[in-house]
Amino acid sequence: MSNQEKPASANHGKPAPEKTYTLDELQGRPPRAIWVIVATLGLLTICAGTLLPLLQVKIGPQAVAWWKWVYAAGALLYLVGKLFSPYTGSHPRIKRLYRIEAWSAVFFCMAAFFLFYEPNTLRDVWAFTLAGGALLIFTTLAIPHVVRKELRKTRT
């Protein structure tokens, strides 16, 4: 292959220069405040729906069943909040992490489904709740880490 046949992107065996990102490119456009509030209320409601049976809170004659509705409402609120507040930045890894965070909302909704599908077996509910929580913890730690790492790369 002669020099004229080589594509310009070959870069003569040297690795391509890494793209650097600004803080605005990393964070993207901030989501509307209403959707952030909806997602936060959803997480708080999921937390309440999880703690009510654990703490054996009994309010009213149907105390056993109503906490399921609290959990399901929180899962739905969180899912809606995540669907309407997508990541708008341009960094591919951060975009992937935000997608993983949105999948935690799907896990919480699956847990809510199993609350009503198998009301006497809570094993699947706890499994999906813990999986969603683990994804949230991971993305909460990983997103700022990647942002800091990329900003350090631009300074050097």
PDB file of C-alpha atoms in Angstrom:
ATOM      1  CA  MET A   1       0.000   0.000   0.000  1.00  0.00           C
ATOM      2  CA  SER A   2       1.561   3.302  -1.038  1.00  0.00           C
ATOM      3  CA  ASN A   3       1.428   6.504   0.967  1.00  0.00           C
ATOM      4  CA  GLN A   4      -1.315   7.914  -1.232  1.00  0.00           C
ATOM      5  CA  GLU A   5      -3.585   4.901  -0.625  1.00  0.00           C
ATOM      6  CA  LYS A   6      -3.444   5.181   3.173  1.00  0.00           C
ATOM      7  CA  PRO A   7      -6.427   6.865   4.783  1.00  0.00           C
ATOM      8  CA  ALA A   8      -5.761  10.170   6.500  1.00  0.00           C
ATOM      9  CA  SER A   9      -7.050   8.788   9.787  1.00  0.00           C
ATOM     10  CA  ALA A  10      -4.284   6.172   9.944  1.00  0.00           C
ATOM     11  CA  ASN A  11      -2.113   8.741  11.758  1.00  0.00           C
ATOM     12  CA  HIS A  12       1.058   6.780  10.860  1.00  0.00           C
ATOM     13  CA  GLY A  13       0.755   4.263  13.690  1.00  0.00           C
ATOM     14  CA  LYS A  14       0.391   6.884  16.401  1.00  0.00           C
ATOM     15  CA  PRO A  15      -2.649   6.703  18.672  1.00  0.00           C
ATOM     16  CA  ALA A  16      -5.331   9.263  17.960  1.00  0.00           C
ATOM     17  CA  PRO A  17      -5.306  12.208  20.350  1.00  0.00           C
ATOM     18  CA  GLU A  18      -7.884  11.831  23.102  1.00  0.00           C
ATOM     19  CA  LYS A  19     -10.807  14.208  23.030  1.00  0.00           C
ATOM     20  CA  THR A  20     -10.931  16.586  25.934  1.00  0.00           C
ATOM     21  CA  TYR A  21     -14.221  17.763  27.386  1.00  0.00           C
ATOM     22  CA  THR A  22     -15.263  20.963  29.100  1.00  0.00           C
ATOM     23  CA  LEU A  23     -17.386  20.903  32.236  1.00  0.00           C
ATOM     24  CA  ASP A  24     -20.448  21.921  30.207  1.00  0.00           C
ATOM     25  CA  GLU A  25     -19.880  19.055  27.761  1.00  0.00           C
ATOM     26  CA  LEU A  26     -19.494  16.600  30.641  1.00  0.00           C
ATOM     27  CA  GLN A  27     -22.570  17.701  32.576  1.00  0.00           C
ATOM     28  CA  GLY A  28     -24.849  18.602  29.703  1.00  0.00           C
ATOM     29  CA  ARG A  29     -27.900  20.779  30.013  1.00  0.00           C
ATOM     30  CA  PRO A  30     -29.371  20.510  33.530  1.00  0.00           C
ATOM     31  CA  PRO A  31     -32.749  18.757  33.661  1.00  0.00           C
ATOM     32  CA  ARG A  32     -35.844  20.766  34.504  1.00  0.00           C
ATOM     33  CA  ALA A  33     -36.287  21.167  38.232  1.00  0.00           C
ATOM     34  CA  ILE A  34     -39.749  19.570  38.260  1.00  0.00           C
ATOM     35  CA  TRP A  35     -38.396  16.231  36.988  1.00  0.00           C
ATOM     36  CA  VAL A  36     -35.567  16.240  39.516  1.00  0.00           C
ATOM     37  CA  ILE A  37     -38.151  16.869  42.266  1.00  0.00           C
ATOM     38  CA  VAL A  38     -40.386  14.074  40.915  1.00  0.00           C
ATOM     39  CA  ALA A  39     -37.457  11.606  40.860  1.00  0.00           C
ATOM     40  CA  THR A  40     -36.384  12.623  44.382  1.00  0.00           C
ATOM     41  CA  LEU A  41     -39.933  12.266  45.724  1.00  0.00           C
ATOM     42  CA  GLY A  42     -40.088   8.864  44.040  1.00  0.00           C
ATOM     43  CA  LEU A  43     -36.924   7.699  45.796  1.00  0.00           C
ATOM     44  CA  LEU A  44     -38.171   9.001  49.154  1.00  0.00           C
ATOM     45  CA  THR A  45     -41.500   7.239  48.620  1.00  0.00           C
ATOM     46  CA  ILE A  46     -39.691   4.002  47.709  1.00  0.00           C
ATOM     47  CA  CYS A  47     -37.694   4.384  50.918  1.00  0.00           C
ATOM     48  CA  ALA A  48     -40.899   4.887  52.929  1.00  0.00           C
ATOM     49  CA  GLY A  49     -42.572   1.928  51.203  1.00  0.00           C
ATOM     50  CA  THR A  50     -39.573  -0.223  52.067  1.00  0.00           C
ATOM     51  CA  LEU A  51     -39.305   0.884  55.690  1.00  0.00           C
ATOM     52  CA  LEU A  52     -43.014   0.705  56.603  1.00  0.00           C
ATOM     53  CA  PRO A  53     -43.230  -3.112  56.699  1.00  0.00           C
ATOM     54  CA  LEU A  54     -39.753  -3.444  58.214  1.00  0.00           C
ATOM     55  CA  LEU A  55     -40.666  -1.150  61.099  1.00  0.00           C
ATOM     56  CA  GLN A  56     -44.119  -2.768  61.340  1.00  0.00           C
ATOM     57  CA  VAL A  57     -45.964   0.538  61.063  1.00  0.00           C
ATOM     58  CA  LYS A  58     -49.691  -0.136  61.333  1.00  0.00           C
ATOM     59  CA  ILE A  59     -52.039   2.670  60.355  1.00  0.00           C
ATOM     60  CA  GLY A  60     -55.692   1.900  59.694  1.00  0.00           C
ATOM     61  CA  PRO A  61     -57.518  -1.426  59.310  1.00  0.00           C
ATOM     62  CA  GLN A  62     -55.733  -2.428  56.080  1.00  0.00           C
ATOM     63  CA  ALA A  63     -52.270  -1.728  57.442  1.00  0.00           C
ATOM     64  CA  VAL A  64     -50.785  -4.807  55.840  1.00  0.00           C
ATOM     65  CA  ALA A  65     -51.590  -3.949  52.223  1.00  0.00           C
ATOM     66  CA  TRP A  66     -51.295  -0.174  51.805  1.00  0.00           C
ATOM     67  CA  TRP A  67     -47.493   0.031  52.003  1.00  0.00           C
ATOM     68  CA  LYS A  68     -47.373  -1.819  48.680  1.00  0.00           C
ATOM     69  CA  TRP A  69     -49.170   1.083  47.046  1.00  0.00           C
ATOM     70  CA  VAL A  70     -46.722   3.530  48.601  1.00  0.00           C
ATOM     71  CA  TYR A  71     -43.786   1.568  47.167  1.00  0.00           C
ATOM     72  CA  ALA A  72     -45.433   1.229  43.733  1.00  0.00           C
ATOM     73  CA  ALA A  73     -46.230   4.952  43.601  1.00  0.00           C
ATOM     74  CA  GLY A  74     -42.615   5.790  44.459  1.00  0.00           C
ATOM     75  CA  ALA A  75     -41.314   3.428  41.764  1.00  0.00           C
ATOM     76  CA  LEU A  76     -43.609   5.006  39.191  1.00  0.00           C
ATOM     77  CA  LEU A  77     -42.636   8.550  40.235  1.00  0.00           C
ATOM     78  CA  TYR A  78     -38.951   7.691  40.019  1.00  0.00           C
ATOM     79  CA  LEU A  79     -39.379   6.094  36.582  1.00  0.00           C
ATOM     80  CA  VAL A  80     -41.239   9.142  35.240  1.00  0.00           C
ATOM     81  CA  GLY A  81     -38.637  11.481  36.735  1.00  0.00           C
ATOM     82  CA  LYS A  82     -35.799   9.547  35.099  1.00  0.00           C
ATOM     83  CA  LEU A  83     -37.549   9.281  31.722  1.00  0.00           C
ATOM     84  CA  PHE A  84     -38.092  13.031  31.494  1.00  0.00           C
ATOM     85  CA  SER A  85     -34.630  14.079  32.677  1.00  0.00           C
ATOM     86  CA  PRO A  86     -32.182  12.420  30.269  1.00  0.00           C
ATOM     87  CA  TYR A  87     -28.460  13.128  30.142  1.00  0.00           C
ATOM     88  CA  THR A  88     -27.692  15.706  27.454  1.00  0.00           C
ATOM     89  CA  GLY A  89     -23.895  15.820  27.667  1.00  0.00           C
ATOM     90  CA  SER A  90     -21.531  14.389  25.081  1.00  0.00           C
ATOM     91  CA  HIS A  91     -19.259  12.083  27.104  1.00  0.00           C
ATOM     92  CA  PRO A  92     -20.015   8.441  26.208  1.00  0.00           C
ATOM     93  CA  ARG A  93     -19.058   6.886  29.553  1.00  0.00           C
ATOM     94  CA  ILE A  94     -21.117   9.349  31.578  1.00  0.00           C
ATOM     95  CA  LYS A  95     -24.020   8.786  29.182  1.00  0.00           C
ATOM     96  CA  ARG A  96     -23.744   5.053  29.867  1.00  0.00           C
ATOM     97  CA  LEU A  97     -23.714   5.651  33.630  1.00  0.00           C
ATOM     98  CA  TYR A  98     -26.862   7.764  33.422  1.00  0.00           C
ATOM     99  CA  ARG A  99     -28.529   4.973  31.447  1.00  0.00           C
ATOM    100  CA  ILE A 100     -27.583   2.523  34.186  1.00  0.00           C
ATOM    101  CA  GLU A 101     -29.126   4.911  36.692  1.00  0.00           C
ATOM    102  CA  ALA A 102     -32.338   4.906  34.645  1.00  0.00           C
ATOM    103  CA  TRP A 103     -32.329   1.109  34.718  1.00  0.00           C
ATOM    104  CA  SER A 104     -32.516   1.274  38.505  1.00  0.00           C
ATOM    105  CA  ALA A 105     -35.970   2.832  38.051  1.00  0.00           C
ATOM    106  CA  VAL A 106     -36.964  -0.183  35.953  1.00  0.00           C
ATOM    107  CA  PHE A 107     -35.731  -2.506  38.717  1.00  0.00           C
ATOM    108  CA  PHE A 108     -37.850  -0.660  41.275  1.00  0.00           C
ATOM    109  CA  CYS A 109     -40.890  -0.977  38.980  1.00  0.00           C
ATOM    110  CA  MET A 110     -40.252  -4.706  38.625  1.00  0.00           C
ATOM    111  CA  ALA A 111     -40.141  -4.972  42.413  1.00  0.00           C
ATOM    112  CA  ALA A 112     -43.491  -3.161  42.564  1.00  0.00           C
ATOM    113  CA  PHE A 113     -44.899  -5.626  40.028  1.00  0.00           C
ATOM    114  CA  PHE A 114     -43.854  -8.577  42.161  1.00  0.00           C
ATOM    115  CA  LEU A 115     -45.485  -6.972  45.204  1.00  0.00           C
ATOM    116  CA  PHE A 116     -48.853  -7.521  43.553  1.00  0.00           C
ATOM    117  CA  TYR A 117     -48.092 -10.596  41.423  1.00  0.00           C
ATOM    118  CA  GLU A 118     -46.892 -12.745  44.342  1.00  0.00           C
ATOM    119  CA  PRO A 119     -48.191 -10.941  47.450  1.00  0.00           C
ATOM    120  CA  ASN A 120     -47.056 -13.647  49.884  1.00  0.00           C
ATOM    121  CA  THR A 121     -43.494 -13.976  48.574  1.00  0.00           C
ATOM    122  CA  LEU A 122     -41.263 -10.951  49.050  1.00  0.00           C
ATOM    123  CA  ARG A 123     -38.014 -12.573  47.919  1.00  0.00           C
ATOM    124  CA  ASP A 124     -38.230 -11.132  44.376  1.00  0.00           C
ATOM    125  CA  VAL A 125     -39.297  -7.730  45.698  1.00  0.00           C
ATOM    126  CA  TRP A 126     -36.238  -7.470  47.934  1.00  0.00           C
ATOM    127  CA  ALA A 127     -33.957  -8.772  45.177  1.00  0.00           C
ATOM    128  CA  PHE A 128     -35.082  -6.133  42.672  1.00  0.00           C
ATOM    129  CA  THR A 129     -35.052  -3.408  45.329  1.00  0.00           C
ATOM    130  CA  LEU A 130     -31.490  -4.263  46.324  1.00  0.00           C
ATOM    131  CA  ALA A 131     -30.411  -4.457  42.678  1.00  0.00           C
ATOM    132  CA  GLY A 132     -31.892  -1.021  41.987  1.00  0.00           C
ATOM    133  CA  GLY A 133     -30.265   0.371  45.114  1.00  0.00           C
ATOM    134  CA  ALA A 134     -26.897  -1.131  44.191  1.00  0.00           C
ATOM    135  CA  LEU A 135     -27.071   0.466  40.736  1.00  0.00           C
ATOM    136  CA  LEU A 136     -27.937   3.819  42.315  1.00  0.00           C
ATOM    137  CA  ILE A 137     -25.015   3.619  44.725  1.00  0.00           C
ATOM    138  CA  PHE A 138     -22.647   2.647  41.905  1.00  0.00           C
ATOM    139  CA  THR A 139     -23.725   5.479  39.591  1.00  0.00           C
ATOM    140  CA  THR A 140     -23.791   8.021  42.419  1.00  0.00           C
ATOM    141  CA  LEU A 141     -20.131   7.277  43.056  1.00  0.00           C
ATOM    142  CA  ALA A 142     -19.004   6.659  39.466  1.00  0.00           C
ATOM    143  CA  ILE A 143     -20.428   9.745  37.725  1.00  0.00           C
ATOM    144  CA  PRO A 144     -18.537  12.340  39.826  1.00  0.00           C
ATOM    145  CA  HIS A 145     -15.406  10.173  39.624  1.00  0.00           C
ATOM    146  CA  VAL A 146     -15.487  10.154  35.812  1.00  0.00           C
ATOM    147  CA  VAL A 147     -16.189  13.902  35.677  1.00  0.00           C
ATOM    148  CA  ARG A 148     -13.203  14.650  37.961  1.00  0.00           C
ATOM    149  CA  LYS A 149     -10.986  12.310  35.961  1.00  0.00           C
ATOM    150  CA  GLU A 150     -11.915  13.977  32.660  1.00  0.00           C
ATOM    151  CA  LEU A 151     -11.417  17.474  34.085  1.00  0.00           C
ATOM    152  CA  ARG A 152      -7.963  16.487  35.370  1.00  0.00           C
ATOM    153  CA  LYS A 153      -7.145  15.219  31.892  1.00  0.00           C
ATOM    154  CA  THR A 154      -7.995  18.615  30.359  1.00  0.00           C
ATOM    155  CA  ARG A 155      -5.783  20.506  32.845  1.00  0.00           C
ATOM    156  CA  THR A 156      -2.667  18.518  31.980  1.00  0.00           C
TER     157      THR A 156
END
